[in-house]
mmCIF file of C-alpha atoms in Angstrom:
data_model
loop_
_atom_site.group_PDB
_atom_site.id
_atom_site.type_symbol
_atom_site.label_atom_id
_atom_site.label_comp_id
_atom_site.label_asym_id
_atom_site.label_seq_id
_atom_site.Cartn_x
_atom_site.Cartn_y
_atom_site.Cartn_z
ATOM 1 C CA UNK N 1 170.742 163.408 127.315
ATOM 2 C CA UNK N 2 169.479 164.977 124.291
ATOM 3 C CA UNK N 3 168.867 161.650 122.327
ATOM 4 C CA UNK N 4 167.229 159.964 125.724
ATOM 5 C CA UNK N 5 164.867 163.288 125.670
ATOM 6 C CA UNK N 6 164.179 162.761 121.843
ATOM 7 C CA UNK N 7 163.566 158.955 122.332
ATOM 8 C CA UNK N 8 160.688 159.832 125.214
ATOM 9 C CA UNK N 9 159.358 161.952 123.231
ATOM 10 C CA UNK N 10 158.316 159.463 121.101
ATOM 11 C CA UNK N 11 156.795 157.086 123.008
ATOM 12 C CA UNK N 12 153.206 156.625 122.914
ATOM 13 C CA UNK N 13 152.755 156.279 126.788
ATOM 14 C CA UNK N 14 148.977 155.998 126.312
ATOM 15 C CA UNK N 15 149.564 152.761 124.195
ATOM 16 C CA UNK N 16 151.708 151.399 126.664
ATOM 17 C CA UNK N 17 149.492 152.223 129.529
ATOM 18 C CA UNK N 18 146.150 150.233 127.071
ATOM 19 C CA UNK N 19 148.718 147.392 125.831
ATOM 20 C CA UNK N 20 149.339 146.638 129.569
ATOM 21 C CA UNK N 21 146.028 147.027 131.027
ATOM 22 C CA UNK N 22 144.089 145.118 127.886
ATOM 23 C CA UNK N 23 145.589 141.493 127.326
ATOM 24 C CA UNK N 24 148.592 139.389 128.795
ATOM 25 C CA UNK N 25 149.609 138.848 125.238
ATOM 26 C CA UNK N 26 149.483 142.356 124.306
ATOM 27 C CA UNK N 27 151.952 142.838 127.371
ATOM 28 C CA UNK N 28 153.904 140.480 127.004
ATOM 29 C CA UNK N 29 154.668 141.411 123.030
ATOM 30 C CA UNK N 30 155.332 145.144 124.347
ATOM 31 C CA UNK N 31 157.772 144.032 127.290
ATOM 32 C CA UNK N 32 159.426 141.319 124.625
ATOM 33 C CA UNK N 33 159.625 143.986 122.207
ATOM 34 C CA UNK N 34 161.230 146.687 124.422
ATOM 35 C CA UNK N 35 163.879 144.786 126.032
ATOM 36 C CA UNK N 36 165.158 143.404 122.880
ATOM 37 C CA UNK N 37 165.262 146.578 121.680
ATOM 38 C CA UNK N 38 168.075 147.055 124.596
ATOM 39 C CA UNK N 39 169.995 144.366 123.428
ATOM 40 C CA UNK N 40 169.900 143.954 120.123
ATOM 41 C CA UNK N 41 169.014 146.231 116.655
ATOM 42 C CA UNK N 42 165.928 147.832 116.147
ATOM 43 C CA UNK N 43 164.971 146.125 113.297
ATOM 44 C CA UNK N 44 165.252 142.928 114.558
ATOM 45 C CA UNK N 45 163.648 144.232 117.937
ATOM 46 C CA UNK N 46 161.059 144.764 115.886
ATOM 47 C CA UNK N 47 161.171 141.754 113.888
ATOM 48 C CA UNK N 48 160.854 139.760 117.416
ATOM 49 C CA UNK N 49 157.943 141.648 118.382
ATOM 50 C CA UNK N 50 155.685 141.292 115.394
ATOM 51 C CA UNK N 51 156.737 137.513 115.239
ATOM 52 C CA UNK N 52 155.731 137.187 118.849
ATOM 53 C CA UNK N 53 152.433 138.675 118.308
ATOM 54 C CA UNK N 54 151.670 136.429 115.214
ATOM 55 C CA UNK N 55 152.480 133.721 117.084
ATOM 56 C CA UNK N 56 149.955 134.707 120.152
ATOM 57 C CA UNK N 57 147.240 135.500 117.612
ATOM 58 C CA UNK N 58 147.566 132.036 116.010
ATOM 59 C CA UNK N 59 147.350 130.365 119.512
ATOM 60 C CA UNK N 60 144.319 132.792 120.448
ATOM 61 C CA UNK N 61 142.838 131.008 117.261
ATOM 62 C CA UNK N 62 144.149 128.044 117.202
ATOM 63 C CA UNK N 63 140.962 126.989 119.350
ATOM 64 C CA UNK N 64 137.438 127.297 118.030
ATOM 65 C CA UNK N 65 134.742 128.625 120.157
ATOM 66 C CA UNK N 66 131.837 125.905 120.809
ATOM 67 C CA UNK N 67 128.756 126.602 122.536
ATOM 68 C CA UNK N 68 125.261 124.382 122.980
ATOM 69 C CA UNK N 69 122.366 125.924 121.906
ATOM 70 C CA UNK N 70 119.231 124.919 123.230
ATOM 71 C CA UNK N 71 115.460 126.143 121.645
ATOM 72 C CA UNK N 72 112.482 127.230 123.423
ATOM 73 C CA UNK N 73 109.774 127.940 121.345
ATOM 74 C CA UNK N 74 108.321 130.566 123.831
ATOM 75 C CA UNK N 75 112.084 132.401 124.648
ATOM 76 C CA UNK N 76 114.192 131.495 121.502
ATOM 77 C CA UNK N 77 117.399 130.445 121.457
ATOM 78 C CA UNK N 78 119.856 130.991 124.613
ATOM 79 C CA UNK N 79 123.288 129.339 125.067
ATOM 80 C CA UNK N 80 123.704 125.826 127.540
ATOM 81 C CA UNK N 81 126.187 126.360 130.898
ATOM 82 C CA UNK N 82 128.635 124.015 131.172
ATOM 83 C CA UNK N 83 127.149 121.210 132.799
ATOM 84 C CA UNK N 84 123.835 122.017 132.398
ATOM 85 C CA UNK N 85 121.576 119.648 130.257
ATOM 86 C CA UNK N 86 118.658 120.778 127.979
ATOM 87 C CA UNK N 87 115.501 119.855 127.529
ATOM 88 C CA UNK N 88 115.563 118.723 124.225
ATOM 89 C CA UNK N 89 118.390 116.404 124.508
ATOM 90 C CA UNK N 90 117.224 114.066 121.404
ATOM 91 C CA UNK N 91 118.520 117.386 119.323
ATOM 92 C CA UNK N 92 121.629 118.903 120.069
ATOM 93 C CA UNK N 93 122.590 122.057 118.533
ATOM 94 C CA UNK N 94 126.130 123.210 118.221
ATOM 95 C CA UNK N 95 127.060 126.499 117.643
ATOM 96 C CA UNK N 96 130.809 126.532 115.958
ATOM 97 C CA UNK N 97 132.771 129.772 115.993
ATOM 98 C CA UNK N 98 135.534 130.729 114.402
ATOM 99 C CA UNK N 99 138.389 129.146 112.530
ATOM 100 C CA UNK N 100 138.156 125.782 111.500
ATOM 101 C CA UNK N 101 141.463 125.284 109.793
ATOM 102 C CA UNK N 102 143.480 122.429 110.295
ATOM 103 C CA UNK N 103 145.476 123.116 113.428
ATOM 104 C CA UNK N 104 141.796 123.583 114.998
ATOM 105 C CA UNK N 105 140.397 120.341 114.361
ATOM 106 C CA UNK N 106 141.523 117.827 116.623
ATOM 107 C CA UNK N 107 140.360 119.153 119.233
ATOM 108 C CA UNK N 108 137.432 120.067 117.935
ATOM 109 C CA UNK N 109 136.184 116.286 116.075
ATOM 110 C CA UNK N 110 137.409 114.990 119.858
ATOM 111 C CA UNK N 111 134.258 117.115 121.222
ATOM 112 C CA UNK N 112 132.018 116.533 118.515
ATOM 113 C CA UNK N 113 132.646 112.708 118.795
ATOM 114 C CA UNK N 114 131.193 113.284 122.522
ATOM 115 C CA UNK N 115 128.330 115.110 121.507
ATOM 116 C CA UNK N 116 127.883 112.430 118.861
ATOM 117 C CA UNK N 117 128.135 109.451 121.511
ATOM 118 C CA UNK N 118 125.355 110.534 123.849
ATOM 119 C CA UNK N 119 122.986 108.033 123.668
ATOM 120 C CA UNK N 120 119.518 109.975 124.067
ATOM 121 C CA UNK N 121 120.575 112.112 120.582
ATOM 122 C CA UNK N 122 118.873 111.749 117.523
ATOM 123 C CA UNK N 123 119.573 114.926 115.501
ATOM 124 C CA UNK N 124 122.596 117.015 116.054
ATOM 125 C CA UNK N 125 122.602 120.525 114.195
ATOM 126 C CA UNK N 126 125.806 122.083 113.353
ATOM 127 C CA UNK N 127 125.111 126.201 113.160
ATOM 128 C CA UNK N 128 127.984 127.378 111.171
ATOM 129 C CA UNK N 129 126.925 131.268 110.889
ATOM 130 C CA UNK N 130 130.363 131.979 112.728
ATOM 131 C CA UNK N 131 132.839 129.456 111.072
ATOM 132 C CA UNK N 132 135.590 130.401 108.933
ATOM 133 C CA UNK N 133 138.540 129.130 107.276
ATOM 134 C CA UNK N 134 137.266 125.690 106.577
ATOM 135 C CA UNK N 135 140.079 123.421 105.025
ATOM 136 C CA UNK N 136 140.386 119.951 103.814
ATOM 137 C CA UNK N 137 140.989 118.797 107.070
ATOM 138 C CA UNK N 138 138.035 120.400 108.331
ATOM 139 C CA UNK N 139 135.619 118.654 105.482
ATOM 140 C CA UNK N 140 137.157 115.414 106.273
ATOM 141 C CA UNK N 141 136.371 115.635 110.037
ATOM 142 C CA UNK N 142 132.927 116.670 109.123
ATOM 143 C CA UNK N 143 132.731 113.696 106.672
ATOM 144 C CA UNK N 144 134.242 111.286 110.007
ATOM 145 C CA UNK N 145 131.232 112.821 111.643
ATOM 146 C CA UNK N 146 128.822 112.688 109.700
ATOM 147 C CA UNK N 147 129.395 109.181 109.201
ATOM 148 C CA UNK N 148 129.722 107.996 113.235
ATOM 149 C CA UNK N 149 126.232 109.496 113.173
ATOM 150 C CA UNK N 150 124.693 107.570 110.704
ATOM 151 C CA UNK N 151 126.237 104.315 111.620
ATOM 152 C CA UNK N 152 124.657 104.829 115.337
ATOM 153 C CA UNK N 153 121.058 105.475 113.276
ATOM 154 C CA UNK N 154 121.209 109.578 113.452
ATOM 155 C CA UNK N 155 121.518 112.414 111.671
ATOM 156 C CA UNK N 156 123.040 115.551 111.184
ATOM 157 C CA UNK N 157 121.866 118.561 110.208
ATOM 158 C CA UNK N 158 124.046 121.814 109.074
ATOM 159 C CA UNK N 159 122.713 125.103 109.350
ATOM 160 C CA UNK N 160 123.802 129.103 109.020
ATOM 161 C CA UNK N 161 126.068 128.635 106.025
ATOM 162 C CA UNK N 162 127.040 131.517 103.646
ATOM 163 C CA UNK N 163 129.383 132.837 100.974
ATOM 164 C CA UNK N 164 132.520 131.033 101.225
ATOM 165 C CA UNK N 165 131.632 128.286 104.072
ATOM 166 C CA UNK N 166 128.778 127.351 101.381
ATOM 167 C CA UNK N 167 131.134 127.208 98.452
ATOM 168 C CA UNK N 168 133.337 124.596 100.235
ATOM 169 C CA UNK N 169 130.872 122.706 101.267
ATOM 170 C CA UNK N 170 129.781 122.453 97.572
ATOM 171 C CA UNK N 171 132.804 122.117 96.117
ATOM 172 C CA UNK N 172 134.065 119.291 98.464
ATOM 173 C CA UNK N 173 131.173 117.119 97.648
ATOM 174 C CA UNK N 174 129.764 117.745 101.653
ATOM 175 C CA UNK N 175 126.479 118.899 100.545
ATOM 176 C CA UNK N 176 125.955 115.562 98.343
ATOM 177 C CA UNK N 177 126.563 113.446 100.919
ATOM 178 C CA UNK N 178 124.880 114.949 103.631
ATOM 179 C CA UNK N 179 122.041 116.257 101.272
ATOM 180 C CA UNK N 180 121.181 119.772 100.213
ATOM 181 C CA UNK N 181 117.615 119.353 102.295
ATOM 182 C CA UNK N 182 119.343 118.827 105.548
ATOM 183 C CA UNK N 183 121.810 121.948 104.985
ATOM 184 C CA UNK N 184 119.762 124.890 106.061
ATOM 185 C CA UNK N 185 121.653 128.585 104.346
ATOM 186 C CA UNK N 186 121.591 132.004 106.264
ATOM 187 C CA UNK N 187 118.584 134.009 105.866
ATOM 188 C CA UNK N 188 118.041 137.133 106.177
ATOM 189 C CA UNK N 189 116.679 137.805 109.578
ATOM 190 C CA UNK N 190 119.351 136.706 113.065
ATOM 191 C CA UNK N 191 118.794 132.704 113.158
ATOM 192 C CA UNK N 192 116.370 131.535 110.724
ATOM 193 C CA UNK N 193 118.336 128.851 109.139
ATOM 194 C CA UNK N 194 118.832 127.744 112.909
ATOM 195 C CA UNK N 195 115.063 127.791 113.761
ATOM 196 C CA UNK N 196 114.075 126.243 110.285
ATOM 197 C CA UNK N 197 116.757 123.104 111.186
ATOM 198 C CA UNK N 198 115.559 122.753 114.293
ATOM 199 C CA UNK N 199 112.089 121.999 112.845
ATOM 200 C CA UNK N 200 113.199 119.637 110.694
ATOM 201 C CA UNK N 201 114.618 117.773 113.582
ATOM 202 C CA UNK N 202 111.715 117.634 115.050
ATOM 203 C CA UNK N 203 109.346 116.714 111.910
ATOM 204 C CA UNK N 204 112.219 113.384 111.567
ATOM 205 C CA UNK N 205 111.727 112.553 115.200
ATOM 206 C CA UNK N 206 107.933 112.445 114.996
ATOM 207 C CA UNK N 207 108.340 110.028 111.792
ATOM 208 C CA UNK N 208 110.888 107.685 113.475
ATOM 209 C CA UNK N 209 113.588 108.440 110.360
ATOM 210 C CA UNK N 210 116.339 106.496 110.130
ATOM 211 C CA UNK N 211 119.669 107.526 108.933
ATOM 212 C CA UNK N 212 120.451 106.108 105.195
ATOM 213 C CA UNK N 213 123.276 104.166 104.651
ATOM 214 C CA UNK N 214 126.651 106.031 103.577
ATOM 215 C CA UNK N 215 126.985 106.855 100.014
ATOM 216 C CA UNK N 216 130.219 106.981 100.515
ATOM 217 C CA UNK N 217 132.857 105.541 102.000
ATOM 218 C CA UNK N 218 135.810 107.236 103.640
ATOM 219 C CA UNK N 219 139.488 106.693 102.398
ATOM 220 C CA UNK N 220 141.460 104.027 104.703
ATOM 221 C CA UNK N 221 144.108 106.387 106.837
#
């Protein structure tokens, strides 16, 4: 009785209470976590839990957020509905967020490849501001991209990069072949780069631009 007292006693029932009421991962990890805790060890109760919740957090992850962006001069910039078509659909602005690592991408290069494939775009914008963990697999689904684009006589434009997003980019050769005036960096005030991008799009609209051919040519899988 003594050890059952001493064992309540140091249970954080507020953090059970949050942990239930918050997320079903978060509850599930605490319910995983105590039973085997009833069964086996403590250590290895333990060792279940925390493997349980990296393996939640990697599937929370796993997926990139992506969101439309459409620009009104007048009202800024405001986020698309699913479903709901802009008003600008010759320039399509894409607004990636979070990590793009290789277990991300598939999915992802499936939805840009729609975006891509709509036959009234011209200029598609990629705003990167939010995007993290960028991998080879990542650069060579931008590359695949970036390449369907120009072989269907558009263009892509890159905007909101910084720190390490903009080091890959330069290290991997990406800003060569997409060319350092169409990648637009993060400025100092909430969506410059964005706004400055989508100007450009315009400006190469207005003067009929074609995409150049490749410069280079992606290895045979």
């Amino acid at each position: 009785g003594i050890v059952l007292l001493i064992a309540a006693s140091m249970i954080d029932w507020g953090y059970v209470k949050l942990a239930f009421h918050t997320t079903r991962g978060d509850a599930l990890a605490m319910t995983a976590t105590f039973i085997t805790a009833l069964v086996f060890p403590l250590d290895i109760a333990i060792y279940i839990g925390v493997g349980l919740s990296l393996a939640l957090f990697l599937q929370r992850v796993r997926i990139p957020q992506l969101a439309e962006l459409e620009y009104d001069p007048a009202r800024g910039f405001r986020e698309l509905h699913l479903g709901e078509r802009s008003r600008h659909p010759e320039i399509v602005i894409v607004n990636l967020e979070g990590s793009l690592f290789f277990g991300a991408m598939d999915q992802l290069e499936e939805e840009l490849e729609k975006v891509a494939a709509r036959p009234e775009l011209k200029v598609l914008i990629l705003r990167l501001k939010r995007a993290n963990s960028l991998d080879a697999t990542s650069i060579m689904a931008l590359q695949r991209i970036y390449h369907d684009l120009i072989q269907q006589g558009k263009h892509l434009l890159i905007c909101g990069t910084q720190g390490e997003v903009e080091k890959i980019l330069e290290r991997s050769g990406l800003v060569e072949m997409i060319g350092e005036k169409n990648i637009f960096h993060s400025g100092e005030t909430l969506l410059t780069s964005t706004r400055k991008a989508f100007r450009k799009a315009e400006e190469m609209i207005k003067r009929g631009e074609g995409s150049p051919p490749p410069r280079y040519q992606l290895p045979q899988d």
